[in-house]
mmCIF file of C-alpha atoms in Angstrom:
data_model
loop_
_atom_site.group_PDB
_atom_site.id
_atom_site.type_symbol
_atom_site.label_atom_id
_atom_site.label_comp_id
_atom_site.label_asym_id
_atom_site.label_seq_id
_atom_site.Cartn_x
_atom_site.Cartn_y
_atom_site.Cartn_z
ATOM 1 C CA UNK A 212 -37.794 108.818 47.983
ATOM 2 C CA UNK A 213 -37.837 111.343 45.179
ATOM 3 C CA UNK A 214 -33.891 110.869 44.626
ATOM 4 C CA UNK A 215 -34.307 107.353 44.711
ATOM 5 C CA UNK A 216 -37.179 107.800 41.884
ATOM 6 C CA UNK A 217 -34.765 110.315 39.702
ATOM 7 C CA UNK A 218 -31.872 107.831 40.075
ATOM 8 C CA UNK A 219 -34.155 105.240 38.899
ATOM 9 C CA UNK A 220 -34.945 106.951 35.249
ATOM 10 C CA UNK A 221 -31.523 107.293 34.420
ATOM 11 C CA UNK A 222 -29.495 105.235 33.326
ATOM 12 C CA UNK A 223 -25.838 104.283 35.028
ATOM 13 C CA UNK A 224 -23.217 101.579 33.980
ATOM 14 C CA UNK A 225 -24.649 98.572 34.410
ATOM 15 C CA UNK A 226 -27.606 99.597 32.126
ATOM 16 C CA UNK A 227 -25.181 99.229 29.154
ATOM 17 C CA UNK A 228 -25.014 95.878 26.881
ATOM 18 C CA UNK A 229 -21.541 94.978 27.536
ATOM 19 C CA UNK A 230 -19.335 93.053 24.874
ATOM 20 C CA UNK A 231 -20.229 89.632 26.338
ATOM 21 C CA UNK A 232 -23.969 89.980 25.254
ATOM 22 C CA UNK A 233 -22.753 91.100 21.786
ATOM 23 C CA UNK A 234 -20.814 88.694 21.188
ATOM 24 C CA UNK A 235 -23.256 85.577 22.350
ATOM 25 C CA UNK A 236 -25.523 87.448 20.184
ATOM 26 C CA UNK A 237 -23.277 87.064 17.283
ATOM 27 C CA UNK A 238 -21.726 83.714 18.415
ATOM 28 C CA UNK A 239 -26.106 82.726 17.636
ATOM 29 C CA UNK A 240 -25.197 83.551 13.920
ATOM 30 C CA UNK A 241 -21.727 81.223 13.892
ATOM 31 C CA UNK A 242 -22.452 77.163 14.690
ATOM 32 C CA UNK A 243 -20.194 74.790 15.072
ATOM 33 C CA UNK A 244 -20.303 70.918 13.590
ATOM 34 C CA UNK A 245 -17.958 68.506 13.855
ATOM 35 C CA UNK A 246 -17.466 66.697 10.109
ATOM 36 C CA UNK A 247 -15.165 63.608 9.696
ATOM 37 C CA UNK A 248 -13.904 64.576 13.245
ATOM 38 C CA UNK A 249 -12.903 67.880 12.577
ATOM 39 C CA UNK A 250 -14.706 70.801 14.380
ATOM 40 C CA UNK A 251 -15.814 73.465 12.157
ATOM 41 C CA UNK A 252 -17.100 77.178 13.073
ATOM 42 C CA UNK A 253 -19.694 78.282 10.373
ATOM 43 C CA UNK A 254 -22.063 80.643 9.744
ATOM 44 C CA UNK A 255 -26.113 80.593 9.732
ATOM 45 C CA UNK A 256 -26.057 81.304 5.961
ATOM 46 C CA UNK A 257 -23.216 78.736 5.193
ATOM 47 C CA UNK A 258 -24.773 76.283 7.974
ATOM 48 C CA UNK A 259 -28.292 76.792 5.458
ATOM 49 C CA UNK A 260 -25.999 76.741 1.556
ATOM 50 C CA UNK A 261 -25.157 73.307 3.399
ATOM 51 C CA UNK A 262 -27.601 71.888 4.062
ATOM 52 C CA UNK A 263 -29.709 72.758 0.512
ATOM 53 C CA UNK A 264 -26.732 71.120 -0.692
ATOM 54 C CA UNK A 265 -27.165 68.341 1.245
ATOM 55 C CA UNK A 266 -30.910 67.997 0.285
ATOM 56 C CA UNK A 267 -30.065 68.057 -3.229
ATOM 57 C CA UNK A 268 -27.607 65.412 -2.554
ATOM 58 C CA UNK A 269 -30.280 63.185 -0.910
ATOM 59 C CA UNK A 270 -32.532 63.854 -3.732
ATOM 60 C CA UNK A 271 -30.130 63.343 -6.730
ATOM 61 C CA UNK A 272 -28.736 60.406 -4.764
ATOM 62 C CA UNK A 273 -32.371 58.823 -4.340
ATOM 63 C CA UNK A 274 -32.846 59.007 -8.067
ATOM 64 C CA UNK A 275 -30.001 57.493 -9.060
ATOM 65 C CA UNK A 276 -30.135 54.631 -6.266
ATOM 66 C CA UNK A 277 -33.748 54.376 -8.798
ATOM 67 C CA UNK A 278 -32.462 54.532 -11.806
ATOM 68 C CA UNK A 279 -29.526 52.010 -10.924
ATOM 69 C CA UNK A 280 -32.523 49.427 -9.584
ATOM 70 C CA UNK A 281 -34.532 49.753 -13.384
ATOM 71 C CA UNK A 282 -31.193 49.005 -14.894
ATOM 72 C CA UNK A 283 -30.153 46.448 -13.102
ATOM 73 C CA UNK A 284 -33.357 45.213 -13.177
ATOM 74 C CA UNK A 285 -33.570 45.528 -17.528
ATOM 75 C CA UNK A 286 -29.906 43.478 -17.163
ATOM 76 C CA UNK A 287 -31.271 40.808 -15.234
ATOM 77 C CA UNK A 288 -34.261 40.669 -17.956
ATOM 78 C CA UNK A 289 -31.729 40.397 -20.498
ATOM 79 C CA UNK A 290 -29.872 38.108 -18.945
ATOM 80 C CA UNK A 291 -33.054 35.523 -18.562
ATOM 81 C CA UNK A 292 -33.255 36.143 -22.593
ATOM 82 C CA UNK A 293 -29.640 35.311 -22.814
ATOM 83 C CA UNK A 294 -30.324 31.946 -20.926
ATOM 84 C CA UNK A 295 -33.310 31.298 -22.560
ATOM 85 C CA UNK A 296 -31.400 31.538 -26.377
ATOM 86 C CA UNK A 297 -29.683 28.360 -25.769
ATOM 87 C CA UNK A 298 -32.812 26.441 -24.262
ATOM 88 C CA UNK A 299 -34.345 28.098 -27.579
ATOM 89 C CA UNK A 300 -31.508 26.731 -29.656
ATOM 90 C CA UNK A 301 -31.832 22.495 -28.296
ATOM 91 C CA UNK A 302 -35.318 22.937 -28.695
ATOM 92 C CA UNK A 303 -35.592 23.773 -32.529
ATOM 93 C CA UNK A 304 -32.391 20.876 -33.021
ATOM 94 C CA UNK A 305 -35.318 18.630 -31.017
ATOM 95 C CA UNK A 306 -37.803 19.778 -34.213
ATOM 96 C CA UNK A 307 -35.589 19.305 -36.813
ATOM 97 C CA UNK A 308 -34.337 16.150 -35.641
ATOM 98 C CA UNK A 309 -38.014 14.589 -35.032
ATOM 99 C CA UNK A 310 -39.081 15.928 -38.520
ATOM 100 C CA UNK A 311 -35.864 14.190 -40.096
ATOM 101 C CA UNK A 312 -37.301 11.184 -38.312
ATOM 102 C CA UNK A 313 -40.804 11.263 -39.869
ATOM 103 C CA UNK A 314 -39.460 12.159 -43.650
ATOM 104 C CA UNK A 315 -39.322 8.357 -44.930
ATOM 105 C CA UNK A 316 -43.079 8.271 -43.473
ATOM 106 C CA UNK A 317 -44.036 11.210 -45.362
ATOM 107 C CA UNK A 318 -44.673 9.494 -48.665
ATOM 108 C CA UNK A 319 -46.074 6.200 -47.223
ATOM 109 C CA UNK A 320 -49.647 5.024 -48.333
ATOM 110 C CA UNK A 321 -50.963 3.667 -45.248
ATOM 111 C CA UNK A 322 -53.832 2.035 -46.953
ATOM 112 C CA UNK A 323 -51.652 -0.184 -49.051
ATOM 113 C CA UNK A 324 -49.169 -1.003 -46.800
ATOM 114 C CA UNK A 325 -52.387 -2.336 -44.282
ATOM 115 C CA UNK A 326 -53.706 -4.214 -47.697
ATOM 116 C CA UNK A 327 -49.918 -5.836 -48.466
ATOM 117 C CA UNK A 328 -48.460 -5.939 -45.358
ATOM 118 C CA UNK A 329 -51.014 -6.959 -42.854
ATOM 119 C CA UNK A 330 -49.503 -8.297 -40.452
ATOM 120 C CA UNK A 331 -46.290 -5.836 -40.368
ATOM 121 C CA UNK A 332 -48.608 -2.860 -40.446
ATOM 122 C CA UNK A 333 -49.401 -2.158 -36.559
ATOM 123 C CA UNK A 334 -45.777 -2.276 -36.280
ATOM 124 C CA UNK A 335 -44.837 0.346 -39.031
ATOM 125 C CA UNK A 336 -48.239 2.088 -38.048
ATOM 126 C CA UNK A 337 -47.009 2.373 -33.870
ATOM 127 C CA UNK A 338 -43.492 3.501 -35.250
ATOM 128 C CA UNK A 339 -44.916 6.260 -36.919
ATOM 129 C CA UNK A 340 -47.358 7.097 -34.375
ATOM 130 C CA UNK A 341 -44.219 7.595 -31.810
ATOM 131 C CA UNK A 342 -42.369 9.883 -34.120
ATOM 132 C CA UNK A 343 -45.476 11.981 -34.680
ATOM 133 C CA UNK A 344 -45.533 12.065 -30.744
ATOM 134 C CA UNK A 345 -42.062 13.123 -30.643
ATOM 135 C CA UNK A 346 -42.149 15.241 -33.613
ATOM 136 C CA UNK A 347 -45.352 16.999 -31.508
ATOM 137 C CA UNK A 348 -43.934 17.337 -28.318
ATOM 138 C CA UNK A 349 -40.491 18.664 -29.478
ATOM 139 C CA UNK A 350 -42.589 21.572 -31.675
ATOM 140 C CA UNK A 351 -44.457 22.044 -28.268
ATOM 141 C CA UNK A 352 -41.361 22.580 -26.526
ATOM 142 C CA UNK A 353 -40.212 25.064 -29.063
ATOM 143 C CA UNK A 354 -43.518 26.941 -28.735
ATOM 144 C CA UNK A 355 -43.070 27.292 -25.490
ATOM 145 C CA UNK A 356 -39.568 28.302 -24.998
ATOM 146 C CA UNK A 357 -40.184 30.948 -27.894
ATOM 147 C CA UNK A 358 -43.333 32.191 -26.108
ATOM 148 C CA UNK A 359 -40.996 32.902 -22.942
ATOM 149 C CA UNK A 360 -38.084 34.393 -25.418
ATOM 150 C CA UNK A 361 -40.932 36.865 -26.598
ATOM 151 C CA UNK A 362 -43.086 37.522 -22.816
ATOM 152 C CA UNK A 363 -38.969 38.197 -21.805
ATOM 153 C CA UNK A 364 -38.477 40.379 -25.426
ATOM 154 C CA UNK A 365 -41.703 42.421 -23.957
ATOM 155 C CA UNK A 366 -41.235 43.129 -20.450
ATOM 156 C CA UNK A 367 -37.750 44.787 -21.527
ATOM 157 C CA UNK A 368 -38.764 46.800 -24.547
ATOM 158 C CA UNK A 369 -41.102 48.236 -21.413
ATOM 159 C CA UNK A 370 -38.309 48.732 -18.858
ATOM 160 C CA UNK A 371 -36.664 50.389 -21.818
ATOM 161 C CA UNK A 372 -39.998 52.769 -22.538
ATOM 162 C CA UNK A 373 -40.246 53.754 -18.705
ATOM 163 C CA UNK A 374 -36.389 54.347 -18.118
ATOM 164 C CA UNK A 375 -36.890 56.728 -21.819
ATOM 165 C CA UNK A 376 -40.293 58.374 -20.292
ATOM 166 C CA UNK A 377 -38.677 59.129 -16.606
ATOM 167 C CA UNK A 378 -35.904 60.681 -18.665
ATOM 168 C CA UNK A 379 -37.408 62.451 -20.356
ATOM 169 C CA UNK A 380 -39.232 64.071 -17.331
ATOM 170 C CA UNK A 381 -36.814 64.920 -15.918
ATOM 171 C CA UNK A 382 -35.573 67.043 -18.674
ATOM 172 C CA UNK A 383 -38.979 68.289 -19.725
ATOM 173 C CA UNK A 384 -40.597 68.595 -15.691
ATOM 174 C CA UNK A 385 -43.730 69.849 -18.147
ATOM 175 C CA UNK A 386 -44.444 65.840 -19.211
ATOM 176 C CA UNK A 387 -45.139 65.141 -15.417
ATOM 177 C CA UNK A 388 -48.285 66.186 -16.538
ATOM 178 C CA UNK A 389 -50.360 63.878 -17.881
ATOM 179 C CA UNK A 390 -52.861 66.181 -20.049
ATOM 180 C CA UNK A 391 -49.692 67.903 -21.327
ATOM 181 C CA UNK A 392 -47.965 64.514 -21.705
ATOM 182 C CA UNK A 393 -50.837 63.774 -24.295
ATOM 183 C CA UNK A 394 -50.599 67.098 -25.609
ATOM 184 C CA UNK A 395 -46.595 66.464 -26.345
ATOM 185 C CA UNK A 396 -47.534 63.000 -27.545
ATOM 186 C CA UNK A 397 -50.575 64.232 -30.063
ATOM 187 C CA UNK A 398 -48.247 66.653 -31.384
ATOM 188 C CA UNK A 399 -45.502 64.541 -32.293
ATOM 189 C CA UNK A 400 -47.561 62.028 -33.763
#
């Protein structure tokens, strides 16, 4: 039992690593991937380079996907204004046209003409009221369409400001900030 006991605390053959075990330990370091079908044998610190790459690609990628939707968004705004010019355009012919219209009223003396002319006035008197309508309506329109031309103006000079402000934080990280965003903005002023 004793020689069993002194065999026992040292150590024979098959107490050695053999090459097998050092090579599945370094065959842990190596992985392989397959990438557009191709297999590919790589290292853990390659495998890692990789895949910071590939989060930086995400990232970079997100924020463009972003700043492609602001654009495209701003070019659909400008768009809507580049309808809208046209619209703008008929409108103010409308005014024009309806105050052409009214000019031979302009200089009439309604008091007279009721005095002269009374049984002719309601009819000159109606005719004018329906080109003042007109005339109304048509400046109206015009308000209108040059209210939308300037709500449409507004909402891109602010695409415009927050494509400019997430520019610029991205080259100045700092501006994220928005106590030294004020700071920036005090000392510029």
């Amino acid at each position: 039992a004793a020689q069993d006991e002194s065999q026992a605390d040292k150590l024979g053959p098959d107490d050695l690593p053999d090459e097998g075990a050092e090579q599945a330990q370094q065959s842990t370091d190596e992985c392989e991937i397959v990438h557009n079908g191709t297999q590919h044998k790589l290292s853990r610190d390659k495998v890692i380079e990789l895949a910071q790459k590939g989060f930086d690609y995400t990232t970079k990628t997100q924020a463009l996907a972003s700043q492609q939707k602001a654009s495209l968004e701003l070019l659909n705004r400008v768009q809507e204004i580049e309808q809208l010019a046209p619209q703008l355009v008929d409108e103010l012919a409308q005014v024009r046209a309806a105050e052409r219209a009214l000019q031979p009223w302009a200089n009439v003396d309604w008091i007279t003409l009721a005095t002269n002319e009374p049984l002719d006035y309601p009819k000159y008197r109606a005719q004018f009221e329906q080109l003042r309508e007109a005339y109304g309506m048509a400046v109206n329109g015009y308000n209108q369409k040059t209210g939308q031309m300037q709500a449409k103006k507004g909402e891109v000079a602010q695409a415009v400001v927050r494509q400019e402000l997430h520019r610029l934080q991205e080259i100045m990280p700092q501006l994220r900030d928005p106590k030294a965003f004020q700071q920036a903005a005090q000392e510029i002023r």
